[in-house]
Coordinates of C-alpha atoms in Angstrom, one line a residue:
X1162 CA -27.3 52.7 -58.9
X1163 CA -27.5 54.2 -55.4
X1164 CA -24.5 55.0 -53.4
X1165 CA -25.3 52.3 -51.0
X1166 CA -25.5 49.7 -53.8
X1167 CA -22.1 50.9 -55.1
X1168 CA -20.6 50.5 -51.6
X1169 CA -21.9 47.0 -51.4
X1170 CA -20.5 46.1 -54.8
X1171 CA -17.1 47.6 -53.9
X1172 CA -17.1 45.7 -50.7
X1173 CA -18.0 42.5 -52.5
X1174 CA -15.2 43.1 -55.1
X1175 CA -12.7 43.8 -52.3
X1176 CA -13.7 40.6 -50.5
X1177 CA -13.3 38.5 -53.7
X1178 CA -9.9 40.2 -54.4
X1179 CA -8.8 39.4 -50.9
X1180 CA -10.0 35.8 -51.2
X1181 CA -8.1 35.4 -54.5
X1182 CA -4.9 36.8 -52.9
X1183 CA -5.3 34.5 -50.0
X1184 CA -5.7 31.5 -52.4
X1185 CA -2.7 32.6 -54.4
X1186 CA -0.6 33.0 -51.2
X1187 CA -1.7 29.5 -50.0
X1188 CA -0.7 28.0 -53.3
X1189 CA 2.7 29.7 -53.2
X1190 CA 3.1 28.5 -49.6
X1191 CA 2.2 24.9 -50.5
X1192 CA 4.7 24.9 -53.4
X1193 CA 7.4 26.3 -51.2
X1194 CA 6.7 23.6 -48.6
X1195 CA 6.8 21.0 -51.3
X1196 CA 10.2 22.3 -52.5
X1197 CA 11.5 22.4 -48.9
X1198 CA 10.3 18.8 -48.3
X1199 CA 12.0 17.6 -51.5
X1200 CA 15.2 19.5 -50.5
X1201 CA 15.1 17.9 -47.1
X1202 CA 14.6 14.4 -48.6
X1203 CA 17.4 15.0 -51.1
X1204 CA 19.7 16.1 -48.3
X1205 CA 18.8 13.1 -46.1
X1206 CA 19.4 10.7 -49.0
X1207 CA 22.7 12.4 -49.7
X1208 CA 23.8 12.1 -46.1
X1209 CA 22.8 8.4 -46.1
X1210 CA 24.7 7.8 -49.3
X1211 CA 27.8 9.4 -47.8
X1212 CA 27.5 7.4 -44.6
X1213 CA 27.2 4.2 -46.6
X1214 CA 30.3 5.2 -48.7
X1215 CA 32.3 5.9 -45.5
X1216 CA 31.2 2.5 -44.1
X1217 CA 32.1 0.7 -47.3
X1218 CA 35.5 2.4 -47.3
X1219 CA 36.1 1.6 -43.7
X1220 CA 35.3 -2.1 -44.5
X1221 CA 37.7 -2.0 -47.4
X1222 CA 40.5 -0.5 -45.3
X1223 CA 39.9 -3.1 -42.5
X1224 CA 40.1 -5.8 -45.2
X1225 CA 43.3 -4.4 -46.5
X1226 CA 44.8 -4.3 -43.0
X1227 CA 43.8 -7.9 -42.5
X1228 CA 45.4 -8.8 -45.9
X1229 CA 48.6 -6.9 -44.9
X1230 CA 48.7 -8.7 -41.6
X1231 CA 48.2 -12.1 -43.2
X1232 CA 50.9 -11.3 -45.7
X1233 CA 53.3 -10.2 -42.9
X1234 CA 52.6 -13.5 -41.1
X1235 CA 53.2 -15.5 -44.3
X1236 CA 56.5 -13.6 -44.8
X1237 CA 57.5 -14.2 -41.2
X1238 CA 56.7 -17.9 -41.7
X1239 CA 58.8 -18.0 -44.8
X1240 CA 61.7 -16.3 -43.0
X1241 CA 61.4 -18.9 -40.2
X1242 CA 61.3 -21.7 -42.8
X1243 CA 64.4 -20.3 -44.5
X1244 CA 66.2 -20.0 -41.2
X1245 CA 65.3 -23.6 -40.3
X1246 CA 66.5 -24.8 -43.7
X1247 CA 69.8 -22.9 -43.2
X1248 CA 70.3 -24.6 -39.8
X1249 CA 69.5 -28.0 -41.3
X1250 CA 72.0 -27.3 -44.1
X1251 CA 74.7 -26.3 -41.6
X1252 CA 74.2 -29.4 -39.5
X1253 CA 74.3 -31.6 -42.6
X1254 CA 77.5 -29.9 -43.8
X1255 CA 79.0 -30.4 -40.3
X1256 CA 78.1 -34.1 -40.2
X1257 CA 79.5 -34.5 -43.7
X1258 CA 82.7 -32.7 -42.7
X1259 CA 82.9 -34.9 -39.6
X1260 CA 82.4 -38.0 -41.7
X1261 CA 85.1 -36.9 -44.2
X1262 CA 87.5 -36.3 -41.4
X1263 CA 86.8 -39.7 -39.9
X1264 CA 87.2 -41.3 -43.3
X1265 CA 90.6 -39.6 -43.8
X1266 CA 91.8 -40.7 -40.4
X1267 CA 90.7 -44.3 -41.2
X1268 CA 92.5 -44.2 -44.5
X1269 CA 95.7 -42.9 -42.9
X1270 CA 95.4 -45.5 -40.3
X1271 CA 95.1 -48.3 -42.9
X1272 CA 98.1 -47.0 -44.8
X1273 CA 100.3 -47.0 -41.8

């Protein structure tokens, strides 16, 4: 084989080698991009999940606050009811005492 033929063959071999390296690099790059995309999607999904969890927790907390407020109002209402009942009882006792006093005065008046 002549020197010129050898040079052409070497050049062709180098070109093929370079082409193979380029293809290998491209495949590596594609795989890396795919991994990065998956990571990005995973992170996005995780962020959304966390946001949903925070929202759900906020709704629970708000619900609990409302429940607490309702309970407080119920308790206040019960206290008012108890106070009203106490006042009624006092008035009833006072009326009974007044009646008893009047009855005693009547009895004493009848005896005399």
